[in-house]
Short mmCIF file of N, CA and C in Angstrom, two decimals:
data_model
loop_
_atom_site.label_atom_id
_atom_site.label_comp_id
_atom_site.label_asym_id
_atom_site.label_seq_id
_atom_site.Cartn_x
_atom_site.Cartn_y
_atom_site.Cartn_z
N UNK A 187 35.93 14.37 43.35
CA UNK A 187 34.60 13.92 43.07
C UNK A 187 33.92 14.83 42.06
N UNK A 188 34.18 16.14 42.18
CA UNK A 188 33.59 17.11 41.28
C UNK A 188 34.10 16.92 39.86
N UNK A 189 35.36 16.62 39.69
CA UNK A 189 35.95 16.38 38.38
C UNK A 189 35.34 15.14 37.74
N UNK A 190 35.09 14.11 38.56
CA UNK A 190 34.49 12.88 38.05
C UNK A 190 33.06 13.17 37.56
N UNK A 191 32.29 13.98 38.24
CA UNK A 191 30.93 14.32 37.84
C UNK A 191 30.94 15.07 36.52
N UNK A 192 31.93 15.93 36.30
CA UNK A 192 32.03 16.66 35.03
C UNK A 192 32.30 15.69 33.88
N UNK A 193 33.18 14.69 34.13
CA UNK A 193 33.48 13.70 33.07
C UNK A 193 32.25 12.86 32.75
N UNK A 194 31.50 12.51 33.76
CA UNK A 194 30.27 11.72 33.55
C UNK A 194 29.28 12.55 32.75
N UNK A 195 29.13 13.83 33.09
CA UNK A 195 28.21 14.70 32.36
C UNK A 195 28.68 14.87 30.92
N UNK A 196 29.98 15.05 30.71
CA UNK A 196 30.52 15.19 29.36
C UNK A 196 30.29 13.91 28.55
N UNK A 197 30.52 12.76 29.18
CA UNK A 197 30.30 11.48 28.50
C UNK A 197 28.82 11.33 28.12
N UNK A 198 27.93 11.74 28.99
CA UNK A 198 26.49 11.65 28.71
C UNK A 198 26.12 12.53 27.52
N UNK A 199 26.69 13.72 27.45
CA UNK A 199 26.43 14.62 26.32
C UNK A 199 26.94 14.02 25.02
N UNK A 200 28.15 13.45 25.05
CA UNK A 200 28.72 12.83 23.86
C UNK A 200 27.84 11.67 23.40
N UNK A 201 27.41 10.81 24.32
CA UNK A 201 26.54 9.68 23.97
C UNK A 201 25.23 10.20 23.38
N UNK A 202 24.66 11.21 23.98
CA UNK A 202 23.41 11.79 23.50
C UNK A 202 23.57 12.31 22.07
N UNK A 203 24.65 13.02 21.80
CA UNK A 203 24.90 13.57 20.46
C UNK A 203 25.10 12.45 19.44
N UNK A 204 25.88 11.45 19.80
CA UNK A 204 26.14 10.34 18.87
C UNK A 204 24.85 9.57 18.58
N UNK A 205 24.10 9.22 19.62
CA UNK A 205 22.86 8.48 19.42
C UNK A 205 21.86 9.32 18.62
N UNK A 206 21.76 10.60 18.94
CA UNK A 206 20.87 11.48 18.19
C UNK A 206 21.27 11.57 16.73
N UNK A 207 22.56 11.66 16.46
CA UNK A 207 23.06 11.71 15.08
C UNK A 207 22.76 10.43 14.34
N UNK A 208 22.97 9.29 14.98
CA UNK A 208 22.67 8.00 14.35
C UNK A 208 21.18 7.86 14.06
N UNK A 209 20.35 8.32 14.98
CA UNK A 209 18.90 8.28 14.75
C UNK A 209 18.51 9.16 13.56
N UNK A 210 19.10 10.34 13.46
CA UNK A 210 18.80 11.24 12.34
C UNK A 210 19.21 10.61 11.01
N UNK A 211 20.36 9.96 10.98
CA UNK A 211 20.81 9.29 9.75
C UNK A 211 19.86 8.16 9.40
N UNK A 212 19.48 7.34 10.38
CA UNK A 212 18.55 6.23 10.12
C UNK A 212 17.22 6.75 9.61
N UNK A 213 16.69 7.78 10.22
CA UNK A 213 15.41 8.36 9.79
C UNK A 213 15.50 8.85 8.35
N UNK A 214 16.59 9.49 7.99
CA UNK A 214 16.79 9.97 6.62
C UNK A 214 16.84 8.81 5.64
N UNK A 215 17.55 7.75 6.00
CA UNK A 215 17.65 6.59 5.12
C UNK A 215 16.31 5.89 4.95
N UNK A 216 15.54 5.76 6.02
CA UNK A 216 14.22 5.13 5.94
C UNK A 216 13.31 5.94 5.04
N UNK A 217 13.31 7.25 5.21
CA UNK A 217 12.46 8.09 4.36
C UNK A 217 12.90 8.02 2.91
N UNK A 218 14.19 7.99 2.65
CA UNK A 218 14.68 7.88 1.28
C UNK A 218 14.28 6.54 0.69
N UNK A 219 14.34 5.48 1.49
CA UNK A 219 13.94 4.15 1.00
C UNK A 219 12.45 4.14 0.70
N UNK A 220 11.64 4.76 1.57
CA UNK A 220 10.21 4.82 1.32
C UNK A 220 9.91 5.59 0.04
N UNK A 221 10.58 6.71 -0.18
CA UNK A 221 10.36 7.50 -1.38
C UNK A 221 10.74 6.70 -2.62
N UNK A 222 11.86 5.98 -2.55
CA UNK A 222 12.33 5.21 -3.69
C UNK A 222 11.48 3.99 -3.96
N UNK A 223 10.72 3.54 -2.97
CA UNK A 223 9.90 2.35 -3.13
C UNK A 223 8.58 2.66 -3.81
N UNK A 224 8.29 3.91 -4.05
CA UNK A 224 7.07 4.28 -4.75
C UNK A 224 5.83 4.29 -3.88
N UNK A 225 6.00 4.30 -2.54
CA UNK A 225 4.83 4.32 -1.66
C UNK A 225 4.02 5.58 -1.92
N UNK A 226 2.72 5.44 -1.91
CA UNK A 226 1.83 6.56 -2.21
C UNK A 226 1.23 7.14 -0.94
N UNK A 227 1.08 8.46 -0.94
CA UNK A 227 0.40 9.16 0.14
C UNK A 227 -0.96 9.67 -0.28
N UNK A 228 -1.30 9.48 -1.57
CA UNK A 228 -2.62 9.85 -2.08
C UNK A 228 -2.88 9.03 -3.35
N UNK A 229 -4.10 9.11 -3.84
CA UNK A 229 -4.44 8.41 -5.08
C UNK A 229 -4.22 9.30 -6.31
N UNK A 230 -3.77 10.51 -6.11
CA UNK A 230 -3.59 11.44 -7.23
C UNK A 230 -2.74 10.86 -8.37
N UNK A 231 -1.59 10.23 -8.09
CA UNK A 231 -0.76 9.73 -9.18
C UNK A 231 -1.35 8.53 -9.94
N UNK A 232 -2.40 7.92 -9.40
CA UNK A 232 -2.94 6.71 -10.03
C UNK A 232 -4.36 6.90 -10.57
N UNK A 233 -4.76 8.14 -10.76
CA UNK A 233 -6.08 8.40 -11.33
C UNK A 233 -6.17 7.78 -12.73
N UNK A 234 -7.31 7.20 -13.05
CA UNK A 234 -7.53 6.65 -14.39
C UNK A 234 -7.87 5.18 -14.37
N UNK A 235 -7.67 4.55 -15.53
CA UNK A 235 -8.07 3.16 -15.77
C UNK A 235 -6.86 2.23 -15.68
N UNK A 236 -7.04 1.10 -15.01
CA UNK A 236 -5.99 0.11 -14.80
C UNK A 236 -6.54 -1.28 -15.06
N UNK A 237 -5.69 -2.22 -15.36
CA UNK A 237 -6.08 -3.62 -15.49
C UNK A 237 -5.02 -4.48 -14.80
N UNK A 238 -5.48 -5.52 -14.09
CA UNK A 238 -4.53 -6.36 -13.36
C UNK A 238 -3.65 -7.11 -14.34
N UNK A 239 -2.41 -7.24 -13.99
CA UNK A 239 -1.45 -7.97 -14.81
C UNK A 239 -0.92 -9.18 -14.06
N UNK A 240 -0.85 -9.07 -12.75
CA UNK A 240 -0.29 -10.16 -11.95
C UNK A 240 -0.79 -10.04 -10.52
N UNK A 241 -0.69 -11.10 -9.77
CA UNK A 241 -1.10 -11.08 -8.38
C UNK A 241 -1.12 -12.48 -7.82
N UNK A 242 -1.21 -12.57 -6.49
CA UNK A 242 -1.26 -13.87 -5.85
C UNK A 242 -1.74 -13.71 -4.42
N UNK A 243 -2.28 -14.79 -3.88
CA UNK A 243 -2.66 -14.84 -2.48
C UNK A 243 -1.50 -15.45 -1.70
N UNK A 244 -1.23 -14.93 -0.53
CA UNK A 244 -0.13 -15.44 0.28
C UNK A 244 -0.43 -16.79 0.92
N UNK A 245 -1.69 -17.23 0.85
CA UNK A 245 -2.03 -18.52 1.45
C UNK A 245 -1.64 -19.70 0.55
N UNK A 246 -1.02 -19.42 -0.56
CA UNK A 246 -0.55 -20.48 -1.44
C UNK A 246 -1.56 -20.88 -2.50
N UNK A 247 -2.72 -20.20 -2.53
CA UNK A 247 -3.69 -20.53 -3.56
C UNK A 247 -3.19 -20.07 -4.93
N UNK A 248 -3.93 -20.39 -5.94
CA UNK A 248 -3.49 -20.14 -7.32
C UNK A 248 -3.15 -18.67 -7.56
N UNK A 249 -2.16 -18.42 -8.36
CA UNK A 249 -1.86 -17.04 -8.75
C UNK A 249 -3.06 -16.42 -9.47
N UNK A 250 -3.08 -15.13 -9.47
CA UNK A 250 -4.19 -14.39 -10.06
C UNK A 250 -4.26 -14.63 -11.56
N UNK A 251 -5.42 -15.06 -12.06
CA UNK A 251 -5.55 -15.30 -13.49
C UNK A 251 -6.68 -14.51 -14.12
N UNK A 252 -7.67 -14.10 -13.32
CA UNK A 252 -8.82 -13.37 -13.84
C UNK A 252 -8.47 -11.89 -13.95
N UNK A 253 -8.65 -11.27 -15.12
CA UNK A 253 -8.34 -9.84 -15.19
C UNK A 253 -9.32 -9.01 -14.35
N UNK A 254 -8.77 -8.04 -13.65
CA UNK A 254 -9.57 -7.11 -12.87
C UNK A 254 -9.39 -5.73 -13.47
N UNK A 255 -10.49 -5.09 -13.82
CA UNK A 255 -10.43 -3.71 -14.26
C UNK A 255 -10.61 -2.83 -13.04
N UNK A 256 -9.76 -1.84 -12.92
CA UNK A 256 -9.80 -0.92 -11.79
C UNK A 256 -9.87 0.49 -12.33
N UNK A 257 -10.81 1.25 -11.81
CA UNK A 257 -10.93 2.67 -12.15
C UNK A 257 -10.70 3.47 -10.87
N UNK A 258 -9.80 4.44 -10.94
CA UNK A 258 -9.54 5.32 -9.80
C UNK A 258 -9.99 6.72 -10.22
N UNK A 259 -11.03 7.19 -9.56
CA UNK A 259 -11.59 8.52 -9.86
C UNK A 259 -11.75 9.27 -8.55
N UNK A 260 -10.91 10.28 -8.35
CA UNK A 260 -10.92 11.02 -7.08
C UNK A 260 -10.56 10.08 -5.95
N UNK A 261 -11.48 9.94 -4.98
CA UNK A 261 -11.23 9.05 -3.85
C UNK A 261 -12.00 7.73 -3.98
N UNK A 262 -12.45 7.42 -5.20
CA UNK A 262 -13.22 6.21 -5.47
C UNK A 262 -12.39 5.15 -6.19
N UNK A 263 -12.45 3.93 -5.69
CA UNK A 263 -11.90 2.77 -6.39
C UNK A 263 -13.09 1.96 -6.89
N UNK A 264 -13.07 1.59 -8.17
CA UNK A 264 -14.12 0.75 -8.73
C UNK A 264 -13.48 -0.47 -9.37
N UNK A 265 -13.83 -1.65 -8.85
CA UNK A 265 -13.29 -2.91 -9.34
C UNK A 265 -14.36 -3.62 -10.17
N UNK A 266 -13.93 -4.25 -11.24
CA UNK A 266 -14.83 -5.07 -12.05
C UNK A 266 -14.08 -6.35 -12.43
N UNK A 267 -14.56 -7.48 -11.90
CA UNK A 267 -13.94 -8.78 -12.17
C UNK A 267 -14.74 -9.53 -13.24
N UNK A 268 -15.85 -8.95 -13.67
CA UNK A 268 -16.64 -9.59 -14.70
C UNK A 268 -18.03 -9.98 -14.24
N UNK A 269 -18.38 -9.67 -13.02
CA UNK A 269 -19.71 -10.00 -12.52
C UNK A 269 -20.29 -8.78 -11.78
N UNK A 270 -19.96 -8.66 -10.52
CA UNK A 270 -20.44 -7.51 -9.74
C UNK A 270 -19.53 -6.31 -9.91
N UNK A 271 -20.09 -5.14 -9.76
CA UNK A 271 -19.32 -3.89 -9.75
C UNK A 271 -19.08 -3.55 -8.30
N UNK A 272 -17.83 -3.34 -7.91
CA UNK A 272 -17.46 -3.06 -6.53
C UNK A 272 -16.88 -1.66 -6.43
N UNK A 273 -17.31 -0.91 -5.40
CA UNK A 273 -16.86 0.47 -5.23
C UNK A 273 -16.46 0.71 -3.78
N UNK A 274 -15.39 1.47 -3.58
CA UNK A 274 -14.97 1.86 -2.24
C UNK A 274 -14.49 3.30 -2.27
N UNK A 275 -14.94 4.08 -1.32
CA UNK A 275 -14.43 5.43 -1.12
C UNK A 275 -13.29 5.31 -0.12
N UNK A 276 -12.10 5.76 -0.52
CA UNK A 276 -10.91 5.53 0.31
C UNK A 276 -10.09 6.81 0.48
N UNK A 277 -9.26 6.78 1.48
CA UNK A 277 -8.18 7.75 1.65
C UNK A 277 -6.90 6.93 1.76
N UNK A 278 -5.76 7.60 1.66
CA UNK A 278 -4.48 6.94 1.84
C UNK A 278 -3.81 7.58 3.05
N UNK A 279 -3.51 6.74 4.04
CA UNK A 279 -2.85 7.19 5.27
C UNK A 279 -1.66 6.28 5.52
N UNK A 280 -0.49 6.87 5.63
CA UNK A 280 0.75 6.11 5.87
C UNK A 280 0.91 4.99 4.85
N UNK A 281 0.68 5.32 3.58
CA UNK A 281 0.85 4.41 2.45
C UNK A 281 -0.16 3.27 2.44
N UNK A 282 -1.27 3.40 3.16
CA UNK A 282 -2.28 2.34 3.23
C UNK A 282 -3.66 2.90 2.91
N UNK A 283 -4.46 2.06 2.23
CA UNK A 283 -5.85 2.43 1.96
C UNK A 283 -6.64 2.44 3.27
N UNK A 284 -7.55 3.35 3.35
CA UNK A 284 -8.47 3.38 4.50
C UNK A 284 -9.86 3.66 3.93
N UNK A 285 -10.81 2.79 4.26
CA UNK A 285 -12.18 2.94 3.81
C UNK A 285 -13.11 2.87 5.00
N UNK A 286 -13.76 3.97 5.30
CA UNK A 286 -14.69 4.02 6.43
C UNK A 286 -15.91 3.13 6.19
N UNK A 287 -16.38 3.07 4.94
CA UNK A 287 -17.61 2.35 4.61
C UNK A 287 -17.38 0.95 4.06
N UNK A 288 -16.14 0.55 3.83
CA UNK A 288 -15.86 -0.75 3.24
C UNK A 288 -16.14 -0.73 1.74
N UNK A 289 -16.37 -1.89 1.18
CA UNK A 289 -16.61 -2.03 -0.25
C UNK A 289 -18.10 -2.30 -0.49
N UNK A 290 -18.71 -1.49 -1.35
CA UNK A 290 -20.10 -1.72 -1.74
C UNK A 290 -20.07 -2.47 -3.07
N UNK A 291 -21.02 -3.38 -3.26
CA UNK A 291 -21.05 -4.17 -4.49
C UNK A 291 -22.48 -4.43 -4.91
N UNK A 292 -22.67 -4.59 -6.22
CA UNK A 292 -23.96 -5.05 -6.71
C UNK A 292 -24.13 -6.49 -6.22
N UNK A 293 -25.32 -7.03 -6.34
CA UNK A 293 -25.60 -8.36 -5.75
C UNK A 293 -26.02 -9.39 -6.79
N UNK A 294 -25.28 -9.47 -7.87
CA UNK A 294 -25.58 -10.48 -8.88
C UNK A 294 -24.99 -11.82 -8.42
N UNK A 295 -25.67 -12.89 -8.78
CA UNK A 295 -25.13 -14.22 -8.49
C UNK A 295 -23.98 -14.49 -9.45
N UNK A 296 -22.82 -14.80 -8.95
CA UNK A 296 -21.62 -14.99 -9.78
C UNK A 296 -21.14 -16.43 -9.65
N UNK A 297 -20.41 -16.91 -10.65
CA UNK A 297 -19.77 -18.22 -10.51
C UNK A 297 -18.85 -18.20 -9.29
N UNK A 298 -18.68 -19.35 -8.64
CA UNK A 298 -17.89 -19.40 -7.40
C UNK A 298 -16.47 -18.84 -7.52
N UNK A 299 -15.79 -19.08 -8.64
CA UNK A 299 -14.42 -18.57 -8.75
C UNK A 299 -14.40 -17.05 -8.84
N UNK A 300 -15.37 -16.46 -9.55
CA UNK A 300 -15.44 -14.99 -9.64
C UNK A 300 -15.83 -14.41 -8.28
N UNK A 301 -16.79 -15.02 -7.60
CA UNK A 301 -17.21 -14.55 -6.28
C UNK A 301 -16.03 -14.59 -5.30
N UNK A 302 -15.20 -15.62 -5.40
CA UNK A 302 -14.02 -15.71 -4.53
C UNK A 302 -13.03 -14.58 -4.82
N UNK A 303 -12.84 -14.26 -6.08
CA UNK A 303 -11.94 -13.15 -6.44
C UNK A 303 -12.50 -11.82 -5.95
N UNK A 304 -13.82 -11.64 -6.05
CA UNK A 304 -14.42 -10.40 -5.55
C UNK A 304 -14.24 -10.28 -4.04
N UNK A 305 -14.45 -11.37 -3.32
CA UNK A 305 -14.27 -11.36 -1.86
C UNK A 305 -12.82 -11.06 -1.51
N UNK A 306 -11.89 -11.61 -2.28
CA UNK A 306 -10.47 -11.38 -2.03
C UNK A 306 -10.13 -9.90 -2.23
N UNK A 307 -10.65 -9.28 -3.28
CA UNK A 307 -10.40 -7.85 -3.52
C UNK A 307 -11.00 -7.00 -2.40
N UNK A 308 -12.21 -7.32 -1.97
CA UNK A 308 -12.84 -6.58 -0.87
C UNK A 308 -11.98 -6.71 0.40
N UNK A 309 -11.40 -7.88 0.62
CA UNK A 309 -10.52 -8.08 1.79
C UNK A 309 -9.27 -7.23 1.69
N UNK A 310 -8.73 -7.04 0.48
CA UNK A 310 -7.55 -6.19 0.33
C UNK A 310 -7.84 -4.76 0.81
N UNK A 311 -9.02 -4.26 0.45
CA UNK A 311 -9.39 -2.91 0.89
C UNK A 311 -9.63 -2.91 2.40
N UNK A 312 -10.36 -3.90 2.90
CA UNK A 312 -10.66 -3.97 4.33
C UNK A 312 -9.40 -4.14 5.17
N UNK A 313 -8.40 -4.83 4.63
CA UNK A 313 -7.15 -5.06 5.35
C UNK A 313 -6.18 -3.89 5.25
N UNK A 314 -6.65 -2.77 4.71
CA UNK A 314 -5.81 -1.57 4.59
C UNK A 314 -4.56 -1.84 3.76
N UNK A 315 -4.78 -2.25 2.53
CA UNK A 315 -3.68 -2.58 1.62
C UNK A 315 -2.69 -1.43 1.51
N UNK A 316 -1.39 -1.78 1.44
CA UNK A 316 -0.37 -0.80 1.12
C UNK A 316 -0.51 -0.45 -0.36
N UNK A 317 -0.31 0.81 -0.69
CA UNK A 317 -0.42 1.24 -2.09
C UNK A 317 0.94 1.73 -2.57
N UNK A 318 1.27 1.31 -3.79
CA UNK A 318 2.60 1.59 -4.33
C UNK A 318 2.48 1.80 -5.83
N UNK A 319 3.32 2.69 -6.37
CA UNK A 319 3.40 2.92 -7.80
C UNK A 319 4.85 2.81 -8.19
N UNK A 320 5.14 1.81 -9.03
CA UNK A 320 6.51 1.58 -9.48
C UNK A 320 6.50 1.34 -10.98
N UNK A 321 7.66 1.37 -11.56
CA UNK A 321 7.80 1.03 -12.96
C UNK A 321 7.86 -0.47 -13.15
N UNK A 322 7.45 -0.92 -14.32
CA UNK A 322 7.57 -2.33 -14.68
C UNK A 322 7.95 -2.38 -16.16
N UNK A 323 8.16 -3.57 -16.67
CA UNK A 323 8.50 -3.69 -18.09
C UNK A 323 7.33 -3.26 -18.98
N UNK A 324 6.12 -3.17 -18.39
CA UNK A 324 4.94 -2.77 -19.15
C UNK A 324 4.50 -1.34 -18.84
N UNK A 325 5.32 -0.58 -18.14
CA UNK A 325 4.97 0.79 -17.76
C UNK A 325 4.71 0.89 -16.28
N UNK A 326 3.96 1.91 -15.87
CA UNK A 326 3.63 2.10 -14.46
C UNK A 326 2.86 0.90 -13.94
N UNK A 327 3.20 0.48 -12.71
CA UNK A 327 2.43 -0.57 -12.05
C UNK A 327 1.97 -0.06 -10.70
N UNK A 328 0.66 -0.09 -10.51
CA UNK A 328 0.01 0.30 -9.27
C UNK A 328 -0.32 -1.00 -8.53
N UNK A 329 0.12 -1.12 -7.28
CA UNK A 329 -0.10 -2.38 -6.57
C UNK A 329 -0.78 -2.17 -5.23
N UNK A 330 -1.50 -3.21 -4.82
CA UNK A 330 -2.14 -3.29 -3.52
C UNK A 330 -1.56 -4.51 -2.83
N UNK A 331 -1.15 -4.37 -1.57
CA UNK A 331 -0.45 -5.44 -0.87
C UNK A 331 -0.90 -5.51 0.58
N UNK A 332 -1.34 -6.71 1.02
CA UNK A 332 -1.68 -6.94 2.43
C UNK A 332 -1.14 -8.31 2.83
N UNK A 333 -1.45 -8.72 4.05
CA UNK A 333 -1.09 -10.07 4.48
C UNK A 333 -1.84 -11.13 3.67
N UNK A 334 -2.98 -10.75 3.06
CA UNK A 334 -3.78 -11.70 2.27
C UNK A 334 -3.15 -11.95 0.90
N UNK A 335 -2.49 -10.95 0.34
CA UNK A 335 -1.90 -11.13 -0.98
C UNK A 335 -1.52 -9.82 -1.63
N UNK A 336 -1.22 -9.93 -2.93
CA UNK A 336 -0.71 -8.78 -3.68
C UNK A 336 -1.32 -8.83 -5.08
N UNK A 337 -1.64 -7.65 -5.62
CA UNK A 337 -2.10 -7.57 -6.99
C UNK A 337 -1.51 -6.31 -7.62
N UNK A 338 -1.06 -6.43 -8.86
CA UNK A 338 -0.47 -5.32 -9.59
C UNK A 338 -1.29 -4.99 -10.82
N UNK A 339 -1.47 -3.69 -11.06
CA UNK A 339 -2.26 -3.19 -12.18
C UNK A 339 -1.37 -2.34 -13.09
N UNK A 340 -1.58 -2.42 -14.39
CA UNK A 340 -0.93 -1.52 -15.32
C UNK A 340 -2.00 -0.64 -15.95
N UNK A 341 -1.57 0.51 -16.47
CA UNK A 341 -2.52 1.44 -17.08
C UNK A 341 -3.13 0.83 -18.34
N UNK A 342 -4.41 1.10 -18.53
CA UNK A 342 -5.09 0.66 -19.76
C UNK A 342 -4.96 1.74 -20.80
#
Protein backbone atom coordinates (compact mmCIF):
# COMPACT_ATOMS: atom_id res chain seq x y z
CA UNK A 1 0.00 0.00 0.00
CA UNK A 2 2.88 2.34 0.84
CA UNK A 3 4.50 1.75 -2.57
CA UNK A 4 1.20 2.54 -4.29
CA UNK A 5 0.93 5.87 -2.39
CA UNK A 6 4.43 6.82 -3.53
CA UNK A 7 3.49 6.12 -7.18
CA UNK A 8 0.33 8.20 -6.83
CA UNK A 9 2.34 11.07 -5.31
CA UNK A 10 4.96 10.79 -8.07
CA UNK A 11 2.24 10.79 -10.74
CA UNK A 12 0.67 13.88 -9.16
CA UNK A 13 4.02 15.70 -9.23
CA UNK A 14 4.58 14.76 -12.88
CA UNK A 15 1.07 15.97 -13.84
CA UNK A 16 1.62 19.20 -11.89
CA UNK A 17 4.95 19.86 -13.66
CA UNK A 18 3.54 19.09 -17.12
CA UNK A 19 0.41 21.22 -16.62
CA UNK A 20 2.49 24.05 -15.14
CA UNK A 21 4.89 23.88 -18.08
CA UNK A 22 2.05 23.94 -20.61
CA UNK A 23 0.50 26.93 -18.83
CA UNK A 24 3.83 28.79 -18.92
CA UNK A 25 4.20 28.12 -22.66
CA UNK A 26 0.62 29.28 -23.33
CA UNK A 27 1.13 32.44 -21.27
CA UNK A 28 4.33 33.24 -23.19
CA UNK A 29 2.60 32.71 -26.54
CA UNK A 30 -0.38 34.89 -25.57
CA UNK A 31 1.91 37.70 -24.44
CA UNK A 32 3.96 37.42 -27.63
CA UNK A 33 0.76 37.54 -29.70
CA UNK A 34 -0.42 40.60 -27.78
CA UNK A 35 2.91 42.36 -28.32
CA UNK A 36 2.87 41.52 -32.03
CA UNK A 37 -0.70 42.76 -32.40
CA UNK A 38 0.31 46.30 -31.52
CA UNK A 39 -1.89 46.56 -28.42
CA UNK A 40 -1.14 49.74 -26.51
CA UNK A 41 -0.64 50.15 -22.77
CA UNK A 42 -0.45 53.96 -22.99
CA UNK A 43 -1.15 56.80 -25.40
CA UNK A 44 2.55 57.74 -25.58
CA UNK A 45 3.19 56.10 -28.99
CA UNK A 46 0.18 57.84 -30.58
CA UNK A 47 0.73 61.43 -29.50
CA UNK A 48 -0.02 63.93 -32.26
CA UNK A 49 -2.48 64.50 -35.10
CA UNK A 50 -4.45 61.73 -36.83
CA UNK A 51 -7.20 61.52 -39.44
CA UNK A 52 -9.62 58.64 -39.95
CA UNK A 53 -9.01 56.54 -43.02
CA UNK A 54 -11.46 53.70 -42.54
CA UNK A 55 -14.02 52.34 -40.12
CA UNK A 56 -17.38 50.67 -39.77
CA UNK A 57 -20.15 49.91 -37.32
CA UNK A 58 -20.69 46.26 -36.49
CA UNK A 59 -24.47 46.69 -36.71
CA UNK A 60 -24.21 46.63 -40.49
CA UNK A 61 -24.72 50.35 -41.01
CA UNK A 62 -22.76 52.21 -43.65
CA UNK A 63 -18.98 52.14 -43.52
CA UNK A 64 -17.30 55.23 -42.18
CA UNK A 65 -17.19 58.00 -44.78
CA UNK A 66 -16.89 61.25 -42.80
CA UNK A 67 -13.29 62.17 -41.97
CA UNK A 68 -12.58 62.45 -38.25
CA UNK A 69 -9.63 64.49 -37.06
CA UNK A 70 -8.15 63.15 -33.85
CA UNK A 71 -5.60 64.91 -31.68
CA UNK A 72 -3.85 62.98 -28.91
CA UNK A 73 -2.13 65.28 -26.41
CA UNK A 74 -0.99 63.71 -23.16
CA UNK A 75 -4.04 61.93 -21.76
CA UNK A 76 -6.50 63.94 -23.90
CA UNK A 77 -8.32 62.72 -26.99
CA UNK A 78 -9.92 65.45 -29.11
CA UNK A 79 -12.26 64.44 -31.94
CA UNK A 80 -13.52 66.77 -34.66
CA UNK A 81 -16.08 65.45 -37.16
CA UNK A 82 -16.83 68.88 -38.57
CA UNK A 83 -19.37 70.23 -36.11
CA UNK A 84 -18.85 69.82 -32.37
CA UNK A 85 -15.45 69.52 -30.71
CA UNK A 86 -15.33 66.42 -28.48
CA UNK A 87 -12.77 65.86 -25.72
CA UNK A 88 -12.08 62.96 -23.35
CA UNK A 89 -9.45 62.54 -20.68
CA UNK A 90 -8.45 58.88 -20.78
CA UNK A 91 -6.06 56.29 -19.47
CA UNK A 92 -5.22 52.96 -21.07
CA UNK A 93 -5.73 49.85 -18.95
CA UNK A 94 -5.31 46.34 -20.36
CA UNK A 95 -5.22 47.75 -23.92
CA UNK A 96 -8.54 49.60 -23.42
CA UNK A 97 -9.47 53.25 -23.08
CA UNK A 98 -10.88 54.28 -19.73
CA UNK A 99 -12.53 57.66 -19.21
CA UNK A 100 -13.82 58.57 -15.76
CA UNK A 101 -15.66 61.67 -17.05
CA UNK A 102 -16.83 60.39 -20.44
CA UNK A 103 -16.73 62.61 -23.51
CA UNK A 104 -17.35 66.36 -23.23
CA UNK A 105 -18.59 68.16 -26.34
CA UNK A 106 -19.62 71.60 -27.49
CA UNK A 107 -23.38 71.89 -28.08
CA UNK A 108 -23.78 73.14 -31.63
CA UNK A 109 -26.75 71.91 -33.62
CA UNK A 110 -25.34 69.53 -36.24
CA UNK A 111 -26.85 67.80 -39.26
CA UNK A 112 -28.28 64.40 -38.28
CA UNK A 113 -25.57 62.35 -40.02
CA UNK A 114 -22.76 64.29 -38.29
CA UNK A 115 -24.56 64.09 -34.92
CA UNK A 116 -24.85 60.31 -35.39
CA UNK A 117 -21.11 60.02 -36.08
CA UNK A 118 -20.33 62.10 -32.98
CA UNK A 119 -22.56 59.88 -30.84
CA UNK A 120 -20.88 56.80 -32.30
CA UNK A 121 -17.41 58.13 -31.42
CA UNK A 122 -18.53 58.99 -27.88
CA UNK A 123 -19.84 55.42 -27.56
CA UNK A 124 -16.44 54.02 -28.60
CA UNK A 125 -14.83 55.84 -25.68
CA UNK A 126 -17.65 54.91 -23.28
CA UNK A 127 -17.46 51.26 -24.36
CA UNK A 128 -13.76 51.15 -23.41
CA UNK A 129 -12.43 50.75 -26.93
CA UNK A 130 -9.38 48.56 -27.45
CA UNK A 131 -6.43 50.63 -28.66
CA UNK A 132 -3.93 49.34 -31.18
CA UNK A 133 -1.08 50.73 -33.29
CA UNK A 134 -0.14 48.77 -36.39
CA UNK A 135 1.42 49.42 -39.74
CA UNK A 136 -0.67 49.93 -42.85
CA UNK A 137 0.05 50.70 -46.49
CA UNK A 138 -0.29 54.38 -45.52
CA UNK A 139 2.00 54.26 -42.47
CA UNK A 140 1.12 53.87 -38.80
CA UNK A 141 -2.54 53.14 -38.11
CA UNK A 142 -4.03 53.86 -34.69
CA UNK A 143 -7.35 52.07 -34.17
CA UNK A 144 -10.22 52.03 -31.70
CA UNK A 145 -12.32 48.86 -31.55
CA UNK A 146 -15.42 47.89 -29.52
CA UNK A 147 -18.53 45.79 -29.97
CA UNK A 148 -20.07 48.90 -31.61
CA UNK A 149 -17.46 49.14 -34.35
CA UNK A 150 -13.95 49.96 -35.45
CA UNK A 151 -12.19 53.07 -36.74
CA UNK A 152 -8.62 53.45 -37.96
CA UNK A 153 -6.59 56.67 -38.06
CA UNK A 154 -3.38 57.50 -39.90
CA UNK A 155 -0.95 60.26 -38.98
CA UNK A 156 -1.56 63.67 -40.53
